[in-house]
Amino acid sequence: MLAKMFRTIAVVLLICGLVICVSGCSTVKPVALDEEEVPYEIRELAEKRFSEPYCHPRKTEYYVWEPEGDGYFLIGIVEWESATISGYIFTDMIFGLFKETTDEEGNPVWTGRLHNGQGSTGFSPDGIAATASFSTHKFGADCWSEYAVGWVKNPKVTKIEVVQPENEGAVTFTAKIKNGFWWAGPYEWRRQHEMGNPKVYAYSKSGKVLYKVNFDRPSP
């Protein structure tokens, strides 16, 4: 009877420990898609961007291929080694909106613009961007002329907003979140330098700001 009681107490303590860990220290783990889910033409764009002689591609994984308007939004991670800086391994996000059309002969063709960049976590006092690593950081963000994208592996983040300053206030875009990644857009950045710098805010369920990224300016 005493042994049974101790076993029961041990099980209860184990369950409590697991609950605490899940609620306090868990991390969202993005699951890579089967690459066949992404059209070959788009995968080929990524391969060409990180091909020789400038890069030594190591691994490419796709995490988001989601219907967006009349097209699909893509987010992936490419691991590559520089051909000029030996021994350094880099990871870039690749992303963009793609639409399926037909050519003059009626064959299906995917059109769109593929972007790539490393996740920025903010800016140092001297204005140099600090970058986040997909393998070690829970939040990353990139801001381009069409979209802001990033990853979010902190389960406490329930809402992400991108704020674009304007003359008479600010325009706020709420990001979509899926499979450990987020994206928002498209935008019209043509007056960006006059209006101010875009910012990204990641909130908890209670409304607390967990992450804030202040972009010096979006990439062209």
mmCIF file with all atom_site columns, N, CA and C in Angstrom, residues 138-205:
data_model
loop_
_atom_site.group_PDB
_atom_site.id
_atom_site.type_symbol
_atom_site.label_atom_id
_atom_site.label_alt_id
_atom_site.label_comp_id
_atom_site.label_asym_id
_atom_site.label_entity_id
_atom_site.label_seq_id
_atom_site.pdbx_PDB_ins_code
_atom_site.Cartn_x
_atom_site.Cartn_y
_atom_site.Cartn_z
_atom_site.occupancy
_atom_site.B_iso_or_equiv
_atom_site.pdbx_formal_charge
_atom_site.auth_seq_id
_atom_site.auth_comp_id
_atom_site.auth_asym_id
_atom_site.auth_atom_id
_atom_site.pdbx_PDB_model_num
ATOM 1   N N  . LYS A 1 138 ? 14.246 32.684 -30.853 1.00 0.00 ? 138 LYS A N  1
ATOM 2   C CA . LYS A 1 138 ? 12.810 32.391 -30.915 1.00 0.00 ? 138 LYS A CA 1
ATOM 3   C C  . LYS A 1 138 ? 12.029 33.369 -31.788 1.00 0.00 ? 138 LYS A C  1
ATOM 4   N N  . PHE A 1 139 ? 12.667 34.460 -32.193 1.00 0.00 ? 139 PHE A N  1
ATOM 5   C CA . PHE A 1 139 ? 11.948 35.435 -33.019 1.00 0.00 ? 139 PHE A CA 1
ATOM 6   C C  . PHE A 1 139 ? 12.896 36.043 -34.036 1.00 0.00 ? 139 PHE A C  1
ATOM 7   N N  . GLY A 1 140 ? 12.420 36.180 -35.260 1.00 0.00 ? 140 GLY A N  1
ATOM 8   C CA . GLY A 1 140 ? 13.186 36.811 -36.317 1.00 0.00 ? 140 GLY A CA 1
ATOM 9   C C  . GLY A 1 140 ? 12.259 37.604 -37.207 1.00 0.00 ? 140 GLY A C  1
ATOM 10  N N  . ALA A 1 141 ? 12.784 38.645 -37.847 1.00 0.00 ? 141 ALA A N  1
ATOM 11  C CA . ALA A 1 141 ? 11.949 39.495 -38.694 1.00 0.00 ? 141 ALA A CA 1
ATOM 12  C C  . ALA A 1 141 ? 12.769 40.091 -39.823 1.00 0.00 ? 141 ALA A C  1
ATOM 13  N N  . ASP A 1 142 ? 12.177 40.153 -41.004 1.00 0.00 ? 142 ASP A N  1
ATOM 14  C CA . ASP A 1 142 ? 12.769 40.832 -42.146 1.00 0.00 ? 142 ASP A CA 1
ATOM 15  C C  . ASP A 1 142 ? 11.709 41.708 -42.782 1.00 0.00 ? 142 ASP A C  1
ATOM 16  N N  . CYS A 1 143 ? 12.115 42.886 -43.212 1.00 0.00 ? 143 CYS A N  1
ATOM 17  C CA . CYS A 1 143 ? 11.191 43.835 -43.809 1.00 0.00 ? 143 CYS A CA 1
ATOM 18  C C  . CYS A 1 143 ? 11.677 44.195 -45.205 1.00 0.00 ? 143 CYS A C  1
ATOM 19  N N  . TRP A 1 144 ? 10.866 43.894 -46.204 1.00 0.00 ? 144 TRP A N  1
ATOM 20  C CA . TRP A 1 144 ? 11.217 44.202 -47.579 1.00 0.00 ? 144 TRP A CA 1
ATOM 21  C C  . TRP A 1 144 ? 10.198 45.164 -48.161 1.00 0.00 ? 144 TRP A C  1
ATOM 22  N N  . SER A 1 145 ? 10.409 45.523 -49.422 1.00 0.00 ? 145 SER A N  1
ATOM 23  C CA . SER A 1 145 ? 9.555  46.516 -50.048 1.00 0.00 ? 145 SER A CA 1
ATOM 24  C C  . SER A 1 145 ? 8.129  46.024 -50.265 1.00 0.00 ? 145 SER A C  1
ATOM 25  N N  . GLU A 1 146 ? 7.907  44.727 -50.181 1.00 0.00 ? 146 GLU A N  1
ATOM 26  C CA . GLU A 1 146 ? 6.565  44.188 -50.383 1.00 0.00 ? 146 GLU A CA 1
ATOM 27  C C  . GLU A 1 146 ? 5.984  43.543 -49.138 1.00 0.00 ? 146 GLU A C  1
ATOM 28  N N  . TYR A 1 147 ? 6.829  42.871 -48.359 1.00 0.00 ? 147 TYR A N  1
ATOM 29  C CA . TYR A 1 147 ? 6.345  42.102 -47.219 1.00 0.00 ? 147 TYR A CA 1
ATOM 30  C C  . TYR A 1 147 ? 7.285  42.213 -46.028 1.00 0.00 ? 147 TYR A C  1
ATOM 31  N N  . ALA A 1 148 ? 6.715  41.974 -44.848 1.00 0.00 ? 148 ALA A N  1
ATOM 32  C CA . ALA A 1 148 ? 7.517  41.714 -43.654 1.00 0.00 ? 148 ALA A CA 1
ATOM 33  C C  . ALA A 1 148 ? 7.251  40.260 -43.286 1.00 0.00 ? 148 ALA A C  1
ATOM 34  N N  . VAL A 1 149 ? 8.296  39.531 -42.958 1.00 0.00 ? 149 VAL A N  1
ATOM 35  C CA . VAL A 1 149 ? 8.155  38.109 -42.631 1.00 0.00 ? 149 VAL A CA 1
ATOM 36  C C  . VAL A 1 149 ? 9.110  37.762 -41.494 1.00 0.00 ? 149 VAL A C  1
ATOM 37  N N  . GLY A 1 150 ? 8.920  36.587 -40.923 1.00 0.00 ? 150 GLY A N  1
ATOM 38  C CA . GLY A 1 150 ? 9.839  36.131 -39.895 1.00 0.00 ? 150 GLY A CA 1
ATOM 39  C C  . GLY A 1 150 ? 9.400  34.810 -39.316 1.00 0.00 ? 150 GLY A C  1
ATOM 40  N N  . TRP A 1 151 ? 10.123 34.361 -38.308 1.00 0.00 ? 151 TRP A N  1
ATOM 41  C CA . TRP A 1 151 ? 9.725  33.155 -37.594 1.00 0.00 ? 151 TRP A CA 1
ATOM 42  C C  . TRP A 1 151 ? 9.354  33.525 -36.167 1.00 0.00 ? 151 TRP A C  1
ATOM 43  N N  . VAL A 1 152 ? 8.555  32.693 -35.529 1.00 0.00 ? 152 VAL A N  1
ATOM 44  C CA . VAL A 1 152 ? 8.169  32.927 -34.135 1.00 0.00 ? 152 VAL A CA 1
ATOM 45  C C  . VAL A 1 152 ? 8.035  31.570 -33.456 1.00 0.00 ? 152 VAL A C  1
ATOM 46  N N  . LYS A 1 153 ? 9.009  31.252 -32.611 1.00 0.00 ? 153 LYS A N  1
ATOM 47  C CA . LYS A 1 153 ? 9.013  29.961 -31.920 1.00 0.00 ? 153 LYS A CA 1
ATOM 48  C C  . LYS A 1 153 ? 8.669  30.095 -30.442 1.00 0.00 ? 153 LYS A C  1
ATOM 49  N N  . ASN A 1 154 ? 8.332  31.310 -30.027 1.00 0.00 ? 154 ASN A N  1
ATOM 50  C CA . ASN A 1 154 ? 7.878  31.543 -28.657 1.00 0.00 ? 154 ASN A CA 1
ATOM 51  C C  . ASN A 1 154 ? 6.370  31.331 -28.611 1.00 0.00 ? 154 ASN A C  1
ATOM 52  N N  . PRO A 1 155 ? 5.870  30.298 -27.915 1.00 0.00 ? 155 PRO A N  1
ATOM 53  C CA . PRO A 1 155 ? 4.438  30.003 -27.906 1.00 0.00 ? 155 PRO A CA 1
ATOM 54  C C  . PRO A 1 155 ? 3.604  31.073 -27.221 1.00 0.00 ? 155 PRO A C  1
ATOM 55  N N  . LYS A 1 156 ? 4.238  31.980 -26.498 1.00 0.00 ? 156 LYS A N  1
ATOM 56  C CA . LYS A 1 156 ? 3.500  33.049 -25.824 1.00 0.00 ? 156 LYS A CA 1
ATOM 57  C C  . LYS A 1 156 ? 3.064  34.150 -26.797 1.00 0.00 ? 156 LYS A C  1
ATOM 58  N N  . VAL A 1 157 ? 3.667  34.177 -27.983 1.00 0.00 ? 157 VAL A N  1
ATOM 59  C CA . VAL A 1 157 ? 3.284  35.183 -28.976 1.00 0.00 ? 157 VAL A CA 1
ATOM 60  C C  . VAL A 1 157 ? 1.963  34.762 -29.630 1.00 0.00 ? 157 VAL A C  1
ATOM 61  N N  . THR A 1 158 ? 0.955  35.608 -29.502 1.00 0.00 ? 158 THR A N  1
ATOM 62  C CA . THR A 1 158 ? -0.360 35.303 -30.083 1.00 0.00 ? 158 THR A CA 1
ATOM 63  C C  . THR A 1 158 ? -0.763 36.297 -31.164 1.00 0.00 ? 158 THR A C  1
ATOM 64  N N  . LYS A 1 159 ? -0.028 37.413 -31.275 1.00 0.00 ? 159 LYS A N  1
ATOM 65  C CA . LYS A 1 159 ? -0.381 38.425 -32.266 1.00 0.00 ? 159 LYS A CA 1
ATOM 66  C C  . LYS A 1 159 ? 0.872  39.189 -32.671 1.00 0.00 ? 159 LYS A C  1
ATOM 67  N N  . ILE A 1 160 ? 1.002  39.457 -33.978 1.00 0.00 ? 160 ILE A N  1
ATOM 68  C CA . ILE A 1 160 ? 2.134  40.213 -34.501 1.00 0.00 ? 160 ILE A CA 1
ATOM 69  C C  . ILE A 1 160 ? 1.598  41.319 -35.404 1.00 0.00 ? 160 ILE A C  1
ATOM 70  N N  . GLU A 1 161 ? 2.077  42.530 -35.184 1.00 0.00 ? 161 GLU A N  1
ATOM 71  C CA . GLU A 1 161 ? 1.647  43.673 -35.983 1.00 0.00 ? 161 GLU A CA 1
ATOM 72  C C  . GLU A 1 161 ? 2.846  44.369 -36.599 1.00 0.00 ? 161 GLU A C  1
ATOM 73  N N  . VAL A 1 162 ? 2.671  44.835 -37.833 1.00 0.00 ? 162 VAL A N  1
ATOM 74  C CA . VAL A 1 162 ? 3.665  45.653 -38.511 1.00 0.00 ? 162 VAL A CA 1
ATOM 75  C C  . VAL A 1 162 ? 3.071  47.051 -38.632 1.00 0.00 ? 162 VAL A C  1
ATOM 76  N N  . VAL A 1 163 ? 3.789  48.040 -38.135 1.00 0.00 ? 163 VAL A N  1
ATOM 77  C CA . VAL A 1 163 ? 3.284  49.413 -38.115 1.00 0.00 ? 163 VAL A CA 1
ATOM 78  C C  . VAL A 1 163 ? 4.075  50.259 -39.095 1.00 0.00 ? 163 VAL A C  1
ATOM 79  N N  . GLN A 1 164 ? 3.361  50.856 -40.030 1.00 0.00 ? 164 GLN A N  1
ATOM 80  C CA . GLN A 1 164 ? 3.969  51.729 -41.037 1.00 0.00 ? 164 GLN A CA 1
ATOM 81  C C  . GLN A 1 164 ? 3.563  53.169 -40.738 1.00 0.00 ? 164 GLN A C  1
ATOM 82  N N  . PRO A 1 165 ? 4.507  54.024 -40.313 1.00 0.00 ? 165 PRO A N  1
ATOM 83  C CA . PRO A 1 165 ? 4.172  55.417 -40.001 1.00 0.00 ? 165 PRO A CA 1
ATOM 84  C C  . PRO A 1 165 ? 3.649  56.168 -41.231 1.00 0.00 ? 165 PRO A C  1
ATOM 85  N N  . GLU A 1 166 ? 2.733  57.084 -41.000 1.00 0.00 ? 166 GLU A N  1
ATOM 86  C CA . GLU A 1 166 ? 2.190  57.952 -42.039 1.00 0.00 ? 166 GLU A CA 1
ATOM 87  C C  . GLU A 1 166 ? 2.140  59.378 -41.513 1.00 0.00 ? 166 GLU A C  1
ATOM 88  N N  . ASN A 1 167 ? 1.842  60.336 -42.385 1.00 0.00 ? 167 ASN A N  1
ATOM 89  C CA . ASN A 1 167 ? 1.783  61.734 -41.974 1.00 0.00 ? 167 ASN A CA 1
ATOM 90  C C  . ASN A 1 167 ? 0.752  61.974 -40.874 1.00 0.00 ? 167 ASN A C  1
ATOM 91  N N  . GLU A 1 168 ? -0.391 61.344 -40.983 1.00 0.00 ? 168 GLU A N  1
ATOM 92  C CA . GLU A 1 168 ? -1.483 61.595 -40.049 1.00 0.00 ? 168 GLU A CA 1
ATOM 93  C C  . GLU A 1 168 ? -1.771 60.365 -39.201 1.00 0.00 ? 168 GLU A C  1
ATOM 94  N N  . GLY A 1 169 ? -0.736 59.743 -38.671 1.00 0.00 ? 169 GLY A N  1
ATOM 95  C CA . GLY A 1 169 ? -0.926 58.569 -37.834 1.00 0.00 ? 169 GLY A CA 1
ATOM 96  C C  . GLY A 1 169 ? -0.086 57.413 -38.326 1.00 0.00 ? 169 GLY A C  1
ATOM 97  N N  . ALA A 1 170 ? -0.611 56.205 -38.169 1.00 0.00 ? 170 ALA A N  1
ATOM 98  C CA . ALA A 1 170 ? 0.131  55.009 -38.568 1.00 0.00 ? 170 ALA A CA 1
ATOM 99  C C  . ALA A 1 170 ? -0.837 53.975 -39.131 1.00 0.00 ? 170 ALA A C  1
ATOM 100 N N  . VAL A 1 171 ? -0.351 53.223 -40.080 1.00 0.00 ? 171 VAL A N  1
ATOM 101 C CA . VAL A 1 171 ? -1.119 52.129 -40.666 1.00 0.00 ? 171 VAL A CA 1
ATOM 102 C C  . VAL A 1 171 ? -0.604 50.827 -40.074 1.00 0.00 ? 171 VAL A C  1
ATOM 103 N N  . THR A 1 172 ? -1.497 50.031 -39.520 1.00 0.00 ? 172 THR A N  1
ATOM 104 C CA . THR A 1 172 ? -1.105 48.789 -38.852 1.00 0.00 ? 172 THR A CA 1
ATOM 105 C C  . THR A 1 172 ? -1.585 47.582 -39.645 1.00 0.00 ? 172 THR A C  1
ATOM 106 N N  . PHE A 1 173 ? -0.689 46.626 -39.864 1.00 0.00 ? 173 PHE A N  1
ATOM 107 C CA . PHE A 1 173 ? -1.003 45.388 -40.565 1.00 0.00 ? 173 PHE A CA 1
ATOM 108 C C  . PHE A 1 173 ? -0.843 44.225 -39.591 1.00 0.00 ? 173 PHE A C  1
ATOM 109 N N  . THR A 1 174 ? -1.855 43.403 -39.466 1.00 0.00 ? 174 THR A N  1
ATOM 110 C CA . THR A 1 174 ? -1.779 42.232 -38.603 1.00 0.00 ? 174 THR A CA 1
ATOM 111 C C  . THR A 1 174 ? -1.252 41.043 -39.392 1.00 0.00 ? 174 THR A C  1
ATOM 112 N N  . ALA A 1 175 ? -0.224 40.411 -38.879 1.00 0.00 ? 175 ALA A N  1
ATOM 113 C CA . ALA A 1 175 ? 0.426  39.316 -39.599 1.00 0.00 ? 175 ALA A CA 1
ATOM 114 C C  . ALA A 1 175 ? -0.355 38.016 -39.458 1.00 0.00 ? 175 ALA A C  1
ATOM 115 N N  . LYS A 1 176 ? -0.170 37.147 -40.418 1.00 0.00 ? 176 LYS A N  1
ATOM 116 C CA . LYS A 1 176 ? -0.663 35.776 -40.330 1.00 0.00 ? 176 LYS A CA 1
ATOM 117 C C  . LYS A 1 176 ? 0.437  34.919 -39.709 1.00 0.00 ? 176 LYS A C  1
ATOM 118 N N  . ILE A 1 177 ? 0.047  33.974 -38.885 1.00 0.00 ? 177 ILE A N  1
ATOM 119 C CA . ILE A 1 177 ? 1.007  33.099 -38.204 1.00 0.00 ? 177 ILE A CA 1
ATOM 120 C C  . ILE A 1 177 ? 0.671  31.651 -38.530 1.00 0.00 ? 177 ILE A C  1
ATOM 121 N N  . LYS A 1 178 ? 1.677  30.901 -38.973 1.00 0.00 ? 178 LYS A N  1
ATOM 122 C CA . LYS A 1 178 ? 1.453  29.480 -39.264 1.00 0.00 ? 178 LYS A CA 1
ATOM 123 C C  . LYS A 1 178 ? 2.757  28.712 -39.205 1.00 0.00 ? 178 LYS A C  1
ATOM 124 N N  . ASN A 1 179 ? 2.727  27.552 -38.566 1.00 0.00 ? 179 ASN A N  1
ATOM 125 C CA . ASN A 1 179 ? 3.852  26.618 -38.542 1.00 0.00 ? 179 ASN A CA 1
ATOM 126 C C  . ASN A 1 179 ? 5.144  27.275 -38.068 1.00 0.00 ? 179 ASN A C  1
ATOM 127 N N  . GLY A 1 180 ? 5.038  28.186 -37.077 1.00 0.00 ? 180 GLY A N  1
ATOM 128 C CA . GLY A 1 180 ? 6.228  28.810 -36.532 1.00 0.00 ? 180 GLY A CA 1
ATOM 129 C C  . GLY A 1 180 ? 6.766  29.974 -37.345 1.00 0.00 ? 180 GLY A C  1
ATOM 130 N N  . PHE A 1 181 ? 6.004  30.462 -38.335 1.00 0.00 ? 181 PHE A N  1
ATOM 131 C CA . PHE A 1 181 ? 6.410  31.603 -39.145 1.00 0.00 ? 181 PHE A CA 1
ATOM 132 C C  . PHE A 1 181 ? 5.281  32.618 -39.224 1.00 0.00 ? 181 PHE A C  1
ATOM 133 N N  . TRP A 1 182 ? 5.607  33.839 -39.616 1.00 0.00 ? 182 TRP A N  1
ATOM 134 C CA . TRP A 1 182 ? 4.588  34.877 -39.776 1.00 0.00 ? 182 TRP A CA 1
ATOM 135 C C  . TRP A 1 182 ? 4.922  35.727 -41.000 1.00 0.00 ? 182 TRP A C  1
ATOM 136 N N  . TRP A 1 183 ? 3.885  36.373 -41.559 1.00 0.00 ? 183 TRP A N  1
ATOM 137 C CA . TRP A 1 183 ? 4.095  37.259 -42.695 1.00 0.00 ? 183 TRP A CA 1
ATOM 138 C C  . TRP A 1 183 ? 2.946  38.260 -42.774 1.00 0.00 ? 183 TRP A C  1
ATOM 139 N N  . ALA A 1 184 ? 3.229  39.420 -43.361 1.00 0.00 ? 184 ALA A N  1
ATOM 140 C CA . ALA A 1 184 ? 2.221  40.467 -43.529 1.00 0.00 ? 184 ALA A CA 1
ATOM 141 C C  . ALA A 1 184 ? 2.557  41.292 -44.757 1.00 0.00 ? 184 ALA A C  1
ATOM 142 N N  . GLY A 1 185 ? 1.527  41.767 -45.431 1.00 0.00 ? 185 GLY A N  1
ATOM 143 C CA . GLY A 1 185 ? 1.700  42.589 -46.624 1.00 0.00 ? 185 GLY A CA 1
ATOM 144 C C  . GLY A 1 185 ? 0.652  42.202 -47.663 1.00 0.00 ? 185 GLY A C  1
ATOM 145 N N  . PRO A 1 186 ? 0.763  42.682 -48.886 1.00 0.00 ? 186 PRO A N  1
ATOM 146 C CA . PRO A 1 186 ? 1.828  43.568 -49.386 1.00 0.00 ? 186 PRO A CA 1
ATOM 147 C C  . PRO A 1 186 ? 1.605  45.028 -48.982 1.00 0.00 ? 186 PRO A C  1
ATOM 148 N N  . TYR A 1 187 ? 2.690  45.815 -49.058 1.00 0.00 ? 187 TYR A N  1
ATOM 149 C CA . TYR A 1 187 ? 2.663  47.213 -48.690 1.00 0.00 ? 187 TYR A CA 1
ATOM 150 C C  . TYR A 1 187 ? 3.010  48.089 -49.877 1.00 0.00 ? 187 TYR A C  1
ATOM 151 N N  . GLU A 1 188 ? 2.856  49.383 -49.665 1.00 0.00 ? 188 GLU A N  1
ATOM 152 C CA . GLU A 1 188 ? 3.350  50.374 -50.613 1.00 0.00 ? 188 GLU A CA 1
ATOM 153 C C  . GLU A 1 188 ? 4.362  51.226 -49.859 1.00 0.00 ? 188 GLU A C  1
ATOM 154 N N  . TRP A 1 189 ? 5.643  50.948 -50.090 1.00 0.00 ? 189 TRP A N  1
ATOM 155 C CA . TRP A 1 189 ? 6.701  51.604 -49.320 1.00 0.00 ? 189 TRP A CA 1
ATOM 156 C C  . TRP A 1 189 ? 7.284  52.823 -50.030 1.00 0.00 ? 189 TRP A C  1
ATOM 157 N N  . ARG A 1 190 ? 6.684  53.280 -51.098 1.00 0.00 ? 190 ARG A N  1
ATOM 158 C CA . ARG A 1 190 ? 7.349  54.289 -51.930 1.00 0.00 ? 190 ARG A CA 1
ATOM 159 C C  . ARG A 1 190 ? 7.647  55.596 -51.186 1.00 0.00 ? 190 ARG A C  1
ATOM 160 N N  . ARG A 1 191 ? 6.868  55.900 -50.115 1.00 0.00 ? 191 ARG A N  1
ATOM 161 C CA . ARG A 1 191 ? 7.128  57.116 -49.346 1.00 0.00 ? 191 ARG A CA 1
ATOM 162 C C  . ARG A 1 191 ? 7.800  56.800 -48.014 1.00 0.00 ? 191 ARG A C  1
ATOM 163 N N  . GLN A 1 192 ? 8.401  55.640 -47.938 1.00 0.00 ? 192 GLN A N  1
ATOM 164 C CA . GLN A 1 192 ? 8.962  55.139 -46.687 1.00 0.00 ? 192 GLN A CA 1
ATOM 165 C C  . GLN A 1 192 ? 9.909  56.128 -46.006 1.00 0.00 ? 192 GLN A C  1
ATOM 166 N N  . HIS A 1 193 ? 10.841 56.691 -46.739 1.00 0.00 ? 193 HIS A N  1
ATOM 167 C CA . HIS A 1 193 ? 11.868 57.524 -46.132 1.00 0.00 ? 193 HIS A CA 1
ATOM 168 C C  . HIS A 1 193 ? 11.285 58.820 -45.586 1.00 0.00 ? 193 HIS A C  1
ATOM 169 N N  . GLU A 1 194 ? 10.171 59.268 -46.137 1.00 0.00 ? 194 GLU A N  1
ATOM 170 C CA . GLU A 1 194 ? 9.527  60.481 -45.650 1.00 0.00 ? 194 GLU A CA 1
ATOM 171 C C  . GLU A 1 194 ? 8.638  60.192 -44.442 1.00 0.00 ? 194 GLU A C  1
ATOM 172 N N  . MET A 1 195 ? 8.077  59.012 -44.389 1.00 0.00 ? 195 MET A N  1
ATOM 173 C CA . MET A 1 195 ? 7.089  58.704 -43.368 1.00 0.00 ? 195 MET A CA 1
ATOM 174 C C  . MET A 1 195 ? 7.684  58.179 -42.063 1.00 0.00 ? 195 MET A C  1
ATOM 175 N N  . GLY A 1 196 ? 8.864  57.569 -42.129 1.00 0.00 ? 196 GLY A N  1
ATOM 176 C CA . GLY A 1 196 ? 9.460  56.996 -40.928 1.00 0.00 ? 196 GLY A CA 1
ATOM 177 C C  . GLY A 1 196 ? 9.735  55.514 -41.088 1.00 0.00 ? 196 GLY A C  1
ATOM 178 N N  . ASN A 1 197 ? 10.299 54.916 -40.060 1.00 0.00 ? 197 ASN A N  1
ATOM 179 C CA . ASN A 1 197 ? 10.728 53.519 -40.133 1.00 0.00 ? 197 ASN A CA 1
ATOM 180 C C  . ASN A 1 197 ? 9.615  52.562 -39.699 1.00 0.00 ? 197 ASN A C  1
ATOM 181 N N  . PRO A 1 198 ? 9.431  51.471 -40.415 1.00 0.00 ? 198 PRO A N  1
ATOM 182 C CA . PRO A 1 198 ? 8.438  50.481 -39.992 1.00 0.00 ? 198 PRO A CA 1
ATOM 183 C C  . PRO A 1 198 ? 8.897  49.751 -38.736 1.00 0.00 ? 198 PRO A C  1
ATOM 184 N N  . LYS A 1 199 ? 7.943  49.301 -37.958 1.00 0.00 ? 199 LYS A N  1
ATOM 185 C CA . LYS A 1 199 ? 8.240  48.570 -36.724 1.00 0.00 ? 199 LYS A CA 1
ATOM 186 C C  . LYS A 1 199 ? 7.385  47.313 -36.660 1.00 0.00 ? 199 LYS A C  1
ATOM 187 N N  . VAL A 1 200 ? 7.932  46.290 -36.006 1.00 0.00 ? 200 VAL A N  1
ATOM 188 C CA . VAL A 1 200 ? 7.214  45.043 -35.802 1.00 0.00 ? 200 VAL A CA 1
ATOM 189 C C  . VAL A 1 200 ? 7.055  44.823 -34.302 1.00 0.00 ? 200 VAL A C  1
ATOM 190 N N  . TYR A 1 201 ? 5.827  44.509 -33.878 1.00 0.00 ? 201 TYR A N  1
ATOM 191 C CA . TYR A 1 201 ? 5.538  44.232 -32.475 1.00 0.00 ? 201 TYR A CA 1
ATOM 192 C C  . TYR A 1 201 ? 4.942  42.832 -32.358 1.00 0.00 ? 201 TYR A C  1
ATOM 193 N N  . ALA A 1 202 ? 5.457  42.049 -31.418 1.00 0.00 ? 202 ALA A N  1
ATOM 194 C CA . ALA A 1 202 ? 4.904  40.722 -31.135 1.00 0.00 ? 202 ALA A CA 1
ATOM 195 C C  . ALA A 1 202 ? 4.322  40.754 -29.725 1.00 0.00 ? 202 ALA A C  1
ATOM 196 N N  . TYR A 1 203 ? 3.036  40.375 -29.605 1.00 0.00 ? 203 TYR A N  1
ATOM 197 C CA . TYR A 1 203 ? 2.314  40.495 -28.339 1.00 0.00 ? 203 TYR A CA 1
ATOM 198 C C  . TYR A 1 203 ? 1.968  39.140 -27.739 1.00 0.00 ? 203 TYR A C  1
ATOM 199 N N  . SER A 1 204 ? 1.869  39.124 -26.419 1.00 0.00 ? 204 SER A N  1
ATOM 200 C CA . SER A 1 204 ? 1.325  37.966 -25.712 1.00 0.00 ? 204 SER A CA 1
ATOM 201 C C  . SER A 1 204 ? -0.200 38.088 -25.689 1.00 0.00 ? 204 SER A C  1
ATOM 202 N N  . LYS A 1 205 ? -0.870 37.085 -25.169 1.00 0.00 ? 205 LYS A N  1
ATOM 203 C CA . LYS A 1 205 ? -2.327 37.094 -25.089 1.00 0.00 ? 205 LYS A CA 1
ATOM 204 C C  . LYS A 1 205 ? -2.829 38.248 -24.238 1.00 0.00 ? 205 LYS A C  1
#
